[in-house]
Amino acid sequence: RRDNNYDMYMDEFLELTDEEEALLAGKSFQVQIPSSSSSISSSTSSSISRKKVHTTEVCNTCTIKFDSACSRCMSGIPNRLISESKPTSDIAVKGFNGTISVVDSVGVNDDGKKEYYIQSMPSDLCLLSANEYAKDGAAILMETDGVVLQLSSEEKERFRAYIAQFKQIKELVVRNRTYEVANYTNTSDEVAMSNSASRYFNSKVNVSNCEERILATLLTGLSFRDVYHMAKHQSVLGLPRDITIQTLNSFQHKYGSTPDVLQLAVPNLAGNTKGYMAPIKEVKAVGERVEADYMQFDFNDTVIDEKSKQKKTVKLPSHGGATGAYLSIDVYSGMVHGRLVSSVSGSVTRVKETVETYKKDGYAIQVFAADMGVLIQGKFSLATPEVQEYLRKICKIECSEPYKHNYGTSHIERAVRSVSELVRFAMLYVLNNPNLQFMGFTKTQLLKLWGELFNWALIIINLKPSVIYMPNKNKV
């Protein structure tokens, strides 16, 4: 036995060098064979020296397996590794059934490959990572045997060209240094676009974001369901890379799964939609452009659901039972009108009140802009089909793009923000009053005053000067 590392071998013979042969022949030794009680004395050394090749039996009780699903070489055999050391960080090996084993030491095996020693593994088992050995060339597995080849870069290319003539059944990919079957190996997969068409679509079709990319794809004739199925199952090649499940879900949340074809084909009239920096049309009279929308405030309450008996968050109603507000603004003067509402139904009635208010003051509305919303989520939709039918008989109507109110209703959105900031400012002023604890009001009772603060905010805004078109006059 030349080295303790050979204690693991059995029924194998070692070829000796000339120096080892001369050393072995000149010494008296005795080798005990476990399977027999006989021994070999020094008298046998002369017969051994006359042979060209000398062999000696060494014990081996371990099993070495070539594992293609093992990301690192590992074993439970002590004293197997060379240059053994403790791992610099915690390394754990997880099995398919959830078992976790801790790596006790890291070293290099006889083949120069990095290997882990795991004490919890069987003491006679060694797993060699197929990927580690394939890095030197190739590993070929046959029905009854296999071989690991050491190839140069040129030899690898020739070997790939040679095996290309055979029929391929499975295609393997390497993930985490293990071999997995690729998802698609069939060369007859459906191809949505050729490389030239795909490059043209990604470079020549001028779109600025993922939403416009989806819109352009829908204009090709594919339905939203088709595009979603392609992105989810990766059933075609050539689909734009930025069309993912996440972007499609976001698009569906904003526009629905069946967006209006006219909305996709016709650009919006208001603002800069395609980077052309189109100037906004200047209004010159009261009523020339009026915008309206619904709004809610950030005051919530927790109630118990009668069916599920669980807590849920709802909007805190005002003392009068209102849950939201209707707001309109004249773009020329900046004057706002509004009223509290308990629901968003009956939008026609509120639009009629706005038209009658302007008519009473001697003005006629020429353009009425409102949020059309999404058909599947019409909670805050003001430009309902009934409202559009009513306004077409009186004036021109414009519907803003959902979730992009700067394209159509930018002025009312800024007014909504101004009202919300004033109400929030007044509420914080009241809640931070040091004498609040002596007034006898609860916090919920004070938060319900948002309805009164809404009407107060409208008065404050209308008393301010109209700085855009009438800087020397207020809005009243």
XYZ file of C-alpha atoms in Angstrom:
476
model
C 0.000 0.000 0.000
C 1.678 3.188 -1.226
C -0.819 5.642 0.202
C -3.711 5.687 2.631
C -5.951 6.939 -0.164
C -5.814 3.466 -1.687
C -7.528 1.845 1.300
C -10.820 2.307 -0.518
C -9.869 0.051 -3.419
C -10.380 -3.712 -3.611
C -9.849 -6.255 -6.391
C -7.829 -3.702 -8.361
C -4.123 -3.820 -9.277
C -1.656 -0.991 -9.567
C 1.008 -0.763 -12.251
C 4.390 0.042 -10.694
C 7.020 2.342 -12.145
C 10.651 1.216 -12.573
C 11.721 3.049 -9.408
C 8.887 1.453 -7.378
C 9.775 -1.952 -8.833
C 13.417 -1.639 -7.750
C 12.393 -0.413 -4.300
C 9.877 -3.231 -3.882
C 12.324 -5.932 -5.014
C 15.056 -4.821 -2.596
C 12.947 -4.937 0.572
C 11.486 -7.732 2.622
C 7.738 -7.325 2.994
C 4.641 -9.306 3.771
C 1.177 -8.662 2.321
C -1.862 -10.069 4.115
C -4.723 -11.044 1.788
C -8.087 -10.875 3.622
C -9.657 -13.692 1.591
C -6.903 -16.153 2.440
C -4.856 -17.065 5.527
C -1.707 -17.475 3.448
C 0.894 -14.758 3.228
C 3.544 -13.686 0.745
C 7.052 -13.641 2.190
C 10.205 -11.986 0.972
C 11.053 -15.020 -1.098
C 8.462 -13.995 -3.595
C 10.228 -10.740 -4.276
C 12.636 -12.359 -6.734
C 9.798 -13.757 -8.816
C 8.052 -10.403 -8.780
C 11.153 -8.595 -9.914
C 11.419 -10.827 -12.983
C 8.070 -9.639 -14.268
C 7.741 -6.540 -16.448
C 4.580 -5.361 -14.670
C 4.083 -5.741 -10.958
C 0.636 -5.628 -9.334
C -0.530 -5.627 -5.769
C -4.058 -5.993 -4.476
C -5.628 -3.054 -2.624
C -8.899 -2.909 -0.666
C -11.849 -1.040 -2.240
C -15.340 -0.987 -0.758
C -16.767 2.248 -2.227
C -19.137 2.916 -5.141
C -18.354 5.770 -7.512
C -21.287 6.906 -9.628
C -21.264 9.255 -12.627
C -24.311 11.451 -11.948
C -25.724 13.855 -14.560
C -28.136 15.353 -11.992
C -25.407 16.227 -9.491
C -24.212 19.836 -9.674
C -20.975 19.164 -7.752
C -18.815 16.147 -7.066
C -19.482 14.930 -3.526
C -18.803 11.924 -1.341
C -19.027 10.595 2.180
C -15.621 8.878 2.041
C -13.115 10.240 4.591
C -9.590 11.190 3.495
C -10.553 11.121 -0.177
C -9.911 14.765 -0.975
C -6.629 16.524 -1.688
C -5.996 19.995 -0.239
C -9.045 19.647 1.980
C -10.307 22.724 3.822
C -13.409 24.051 5.529
C -15.915 25.878 3.276
C -15.676 29.656 3.423
C -19.488 29.922 3.563
C -22.391 27.694 4.533
C -23.060 25.222 1.711
C -26.024 22.873 1.820
C -27.064 20.107 -0.563
C -30.810 19.670 -0.975
C -32.331 16.388 -2.071
C -35.469 15.897 -4.141
C -37.482 14.866 -1.059
C -36.560 17.984 0.894
C -33.611 16.585 2.832
C -30.732 18.997 3.409
C -27.125 17.964 4.055
C -24.363 20.315 5.159
C -20.989 20.299 3.404
C -18.273 19.602 5.976
C -15.212 20.276 3.831
C -14.189 21.215 0.299
C -11.261 19.874 -1.651
C -9.989 18.452 -4.917
C -10.240 14.818 -5.978
C -7.664 12.784 -7.878
C -8.961 14.102 -11.211
C -8.437 17.726 -10.187
C -12.162 18.403 -9.820
C -13.700 20.356 -6.966
C -15.456 17.976 -4.584
C -17.479 18.247 -1.373
C -17.128 15.960 1.609
C -20.485 15.376 3.307
C -20.296 13.339 6.461
C -24.013 12.482 6.381
C -23.598 10.652 3.058
C -22.879 6.909 3.075
C -19.217 6.312 3.795
C -18.840 4.137 0.686
C -20.565 6.409 -1.859
C -19.117 8.991 -4.228
C -21.083 11.013 -6.817
C -19.175 12.578 -9.681
C -20.774 15.529 -11.441
C -21.123 14.711 -15.133
C -20.995 18.375 -16.081
C -17.649 18.891 -14.359
C -16.086 16.105 -16.420
C -17.866 17.118 -19.616
C -16.120 20.490 -19.401
C -12.887 18.713 -20.414
C -14.471 17.353 -23.582
C -17.487 15.073 -23.669
C -19.190 12.356 -21.661
C -20.804 9.567 -23.694
C -23.321 7.246 -22.072
C -24.204 3.979 -23.827
C -26.583 1.180 -22.959
C -24.021 -0.956 -21.124
C -21.052 1.355 -20.696
C -19.781 4.863 -21.214
C -16.668 6.934 -21.552
C -15.375 10.423 -20.724
C -13.315 12.044 -23.474
C -10.768 14.831 -23.214
C -11.139 17.047 -26.301
C -9.644 20.295 -27.474
C -11.796 23.111 -28.809
C -11.196 22.034 -32.399
C -11.937 18.420 -31.545
C -15.172 19.459 -29.872
C -16.361 21.200 -33.038
C -15.472 18.173 -35.169
C -17.233 15.911 -32.695
C -20.383 18.070 -32.791
C -20.338 18.015 -36.588
C -19.945 14.241 -36.539
C -22.880 13.512 -34.214
C -25.124 15.948 -36.116
C -25.710 13.251 -38.739
C -27.603 11.074 -36.263
C -31.264 11.458 -35.348
C -31.774 13.597 -32.249
C -34.450 12.430 -29.797
C -33.873 14.736 -26.831
C -32.073 18.050 -26.447
C -30.418 18.704 -23.103
C -29.632 22.037 -21.477
C -27.388 22.740 -18.495
C -28.931 24.525 -15.524
C -27.002 24.796 -12.278
C -24.424 22.355 -13.695
C -27.066 19.637 -14.153
C -28.646 18.328 -17.336
C -32.320 18.947 -18.011
C -34.470 18.162 -21.008
C -35.088 21.307 -23.073
C -38.674 22.478 -23.367
C -38.721 22.419 -27.151
C -36.747 19.990 -29.287
C -39.158 19.632 -32.177
C -37.854 21.631 -35.145
C -41.369 21.938 -36.567
C -42.503 24.499 -33.956
C -44.707 27.277 -35.267
C -42.710 30.399 -36.055
C -44.669 33.624 -35.761
C -42.138 35.808 -37.596
C -38.888 35.250 -39.396
C -35.735 36.908 -38.133
C -36.003 39.687 -40.714
C -39.633 40.390 -39.858
C -38.896 40.324 -36.140
C -36.041 42.804 -36.502
C -38.241 45.049 -38.644
C -41.038 44.957 -36.069
C -38.696 45.767 -33.181
C -36.866 48.572 -34.995
C -39.176 50.111 -37.615
C -42.482 50.057 -35.735
C -42.096 53.216 -33.657
C -43.523 52.464 -30.243
C -42.287 53.946 -27.001
C -43.498 51.501 -24.348
C -44.876 48.026 -23.766
C -48.495 49.155 -23.928
C -48.059 50.553 -27.410
C -46.231 47.375 -28.400
C -49.265 45.356 -27.311
C -51.588 47.732 -29.166
C -49.529 47.361 -32.345
C -49.612 43.572 -31.965
C -53.387 43.596 -31.534
C -53.741 45.670 -34.694
C -52.191 42.768 -36.644
C -55.415 40.823 -36.139
C -54.476 38.759 -33.087
C -56.887 38.862 -30.180
C -55.748 39.630 -26.650
C -56.475 36.023 -25.717
C -54.200 34.787 -28.517
C -51.308 37.018 -27.443
C -51.765 36.070 -23.773
C -51.741 32.353 -24.654
C -48.567 32.774 -26.746
C -46.748 34.625 -23.947
C -47.888 32.223 -21.218
C -47.100 28.936 -22.972
C -44.302 30.236 -25.244
C -45.989 28.450 -28.113
C -44.500 30.620 -30.885
C -41.145 32.132 -31.697
C -40.651 35.766 -32.675
C -43.024 37.385 -30.183
C -41.557 40.723 -28.948
C -39.519 40.153 -25.825
C -41.163 42.955 -23.847
C -44.633 41.362 -24.176
C -44.676 39.312 -20.981
C -47.410 38.004 -18.695
C -46.795 40.917 -16.322
C -47.189 43.580 -19.029
C -50.264 41.825 -20.442
C -51.903 41.711 -17.004
C -51.188 45.406 -16.536
C -52.615 46.159 -19.981
C -55.768 44.136 -19.242
C -56.204 45.957 -15.932
C -56.136 49.318 -17.734
C -57.856 48.630 -21.052
C -59.656 45.320 -20.601
C -59.264 42.238 -22.770
C -61.402 43.674 -25.606
C -60.265 47.282 -26.141
C -62.134 49.418 -28.641
C -60.686 49.091 -32.158
C -61.278 52.790 -32.863
C -59.370 53.706 -29.727
C -56.422 51.639 -30.963
C -56.484 52.965 -34.530
C -57.257 56.673 -34.008
C -54.755 58.810 -32.023
C -56.044 60.995 -29.231
C -56.696 64.593 -30.157
C -55.412 66.082 -26.925
C -51.778 66.438 -26.032
C -48.632 64.701 -27.179
C -49.340 61.009 -27.777
C -46.627 59.982 -30.224
C -43.786 62.374 -29.440
C -44.868 65.063 -31.874
C -45.082 67.726 -29.128
C -48.426 68.994 -30.440
C -49.434 72.197 -28.585
C -52.659 72.124 -26.603
C -55.407 74.133 -28.216
C -55.901 77.478 -26.473
C -59.406 78.201 -25.193
C -60.763 81.746 -25.496
C -64.147 81.764 -23.756
C -66.040 80.324 -20.814
C -67.664 77.017 -21.697
C -65.435 76.393 -24.689
C -64.042 73.339 -22.878
C -65.419 71.717 -19.702
C -63.966 68.610 -18.045
C -65.590 66.444 -15.368
C -64.819 63.356 -13.314
C -65.589 61.485 -10.084
C -63.284 61.508 -7.081
C -62.869 59.821 -3.700
C -60.915 60.710 -0.579
C -58.323 58.772 1.388
C -60.456 58.221 4.476
C -61.244 54.578 5.182
C -63.153 52.603 7.773
C -63.003 48.967 8.908
C -66.252 47.003 9.035
C -67.220 43.364 9.608
C -68.511 41.483 6.577
C -71.874 39.902 7.393
C -71.239 36.830 5.235
C -67.593 36.022 5.903
C -67.506 37.597 9.390
C -64.122 39.072 8.521
C -62.831 42.609 8.621
C -62.672 44.581 5.398
C -61.735 48.147 4.520
C -64.339 50.437 2.972
C -64.490 54.131 2.184
C -65.613 56.184 5.148
C -68.939 57.888 4.325
C -69.580 61.491 5.256
C -72.130 62.498 7.883
C -74.674 62.808 5.076
C -73.910 59.342 3.661
C -71.801 60.439 0.686
C -68.997 58.124 -0.487
C -67.538 60.286 -3.255
C -67.879 63.518 -5.182
C -68.605 64.768 -8.695
C -66.365 67.573 -9.919
C -66.279 69.686 -13.082
C -64.030 72.552 -14.198
C -64.163 75.248 -16.858
C -60.755 75.261 -18.542
C -60.867 78.973 -19.486
C -61.769 80.430 -16.089
C -60.681 77.556 -13.851
C -63.981 77.643 -11.936
C -64.981 74.327 -10.384
C -68.435 72.949 -9.630
C -69.111 69.886 -7.554
C -71.469 67.978 -5.374
C -71.319 65.004 -3.033
C -72.643 61.672 -4.305
C -73.526 58.410 -2.597
C -72.924 56.343 -5.746
C -71.558 56.785 -9.258
C -74.816 55.745 -10.893
C -76.999 58.357 -12.540
C -74.173 60.197 -14.296
C -76.619 61.662 -16.828
C -78.354 63.634 -14.084
C -75.111 65.226 -12.891
C -73.996 66.104 -16.419
C -77.392 67.713 -17.063
C -76.988 69.784 -13.893
C -73.588 71.011 -15.152
C -75.011 71.953 -18.563
C -77.960 73.771 -16.952
C -75.615 75.646 -14.591
C -73.607 77.072 -17.502
C -76.811 77.828 -19.433
C -78.227 79.688 -16.439
C -75.119 81.885 -16.309
C -75.413 82.626 -20.016
C -72.740 80.264 -21.388
C -72.965 77.268 -23.710
C -70.655 74.274 -23.389
C -68.858 73.555 -26.654
C -66.630 70.597 -25.664
C -67.305 68.270 -22.730
C -64.413 65.921 -21.782
C -64.843 63.032 -19.357
C -63.347 59.702 -18.363
C -64.891 56.775 -20.222
C -63.181 54.196 -18.011
C -62.786 50.503 -18.794
C -65.875 48.535 -19.722
C -65.083 45.739 -17.259
C -64.237 48.256 -14.495
C -66.723 51.090 -14.838
C -66.660 52.143 -11.201
C -65.622 55.750 -11.921
C -66.804 55.947 -15.515
C -68.547 59.258 -16.179
C -68.858 59.178 -19.977
C -71.313 56.278 -20.009
C -73.228 55.505 -23.215
C -76.253 57.399 -21.825
C -74.129 60.475 -21.119
C -72.534 60.352 -24.565
C -75.936 60.081 -26.225
C -77.178 63.113 -24.277
C -74.115 65.287 -24.961
C -73.999 64.556 -28.711
C -77.235 66.522 -29.057
C -75.740 69.538 -27.271
C -71.991 69.732 -27.804
C -68.903 67.784 -28.789
C -67.723 65.067 -26.379
C -64.172 63.790 -25.800
C -63.348 60.666 -23.810
C -59.982 60.436 -22.099
C -57.750 57.386 -22.221
C -58.076 55.173 -19.117
C -55.274 55.680 -16.590
C -53.744 58.365 -18.854
C -55.866 61.384 -18.010
C -53.287 63.837 -19.281
C -54.587 62.791 -22.713
C -57.978 64.469 -22.547
C -58.808 65.413 -18.954
C -55.620 66.876 -17.540
C -57.317 69.978 -16.093
C -59.930 68.089 -14.056
C -57.276 65.721 -12.739
C -55.268 68.699 -11.483
C -58.426 70.108 -9.892
C -59.091 66.762 -8.189
C -55.594 66.858 -6.780
C -56.039 70.438 -5.534
C -59.311 69.592 -3.786
C -57.796 66.477 -2.194
C -54.799 68.423 -0.910
C -56.990 71.132 0.639
C -59.242 68.599 2.362
C -56.248 66.663 3.651
C -54.595 69.853 4.869
C -57.707 70.949 6.772
C -58.195 67.481 8.288
C -54.599 67.318 9.513
C -54.961 70.812 10.986
C -57.969 69.661 13.014
C -56.464 66.337 14.111
C -53.247 68.018 15.276
C -55.108 70.484 17.485
C -53.774 69.995 21.045
C -57.245 70.726 22.455
C -58.872 67.932 20.456
C -58.936 65.570 23.438
C -61.123 68.015 25.354
C -63.697 68.566 22.589
C -65.503 65.251 23.022
C -65.295 64.173 19.356
C -63.892 60.873 18.187
C -61.444 60.622 15.304
C -64.031 58.849 13.129
C -66.541 61.654 13.689
C -63.969 64.213 12.595
C -62.916 62.206 9.527
C -66.549 62.111 8.409
C -66.375 65.897 8.045
C -64.623 65.437 4.694
C -67.948 66.181 2.980
C -68.143 69.646 4.513
C -64.450 70.198 3.790
C -65.068 69.318 0.127
C -67.571 72.165 -0.239
C -65.153 74.466 1.625
C -62.315 73.495 -0.765
C -64.467 74.431 -3.806
C -65.061 77.915 -2.381
C -61.357 78.396 -1.659
C -60.364 77.366 -5.195
C -62.990 79.612 -6.840
C -61.874 82.634 -4.811
C -58.344 82.349 -6.181
C -57.369 84.329 -9.307
C -57.542 82.579 -12.667
C -53.832 82.742 -13.449
C -53.929 81.159 -16.925
C -56.352 83.090 -19.092
C -57.744 85.757 -16.711
C -54.896 86.685 -14.330
C -56.653 89.835 -13.047
C -59.967 88.176 -12.153
C -61.090 85.462 -9.830
C -63.248 82.554 -10.915
C -66.541 83.631 -9.333
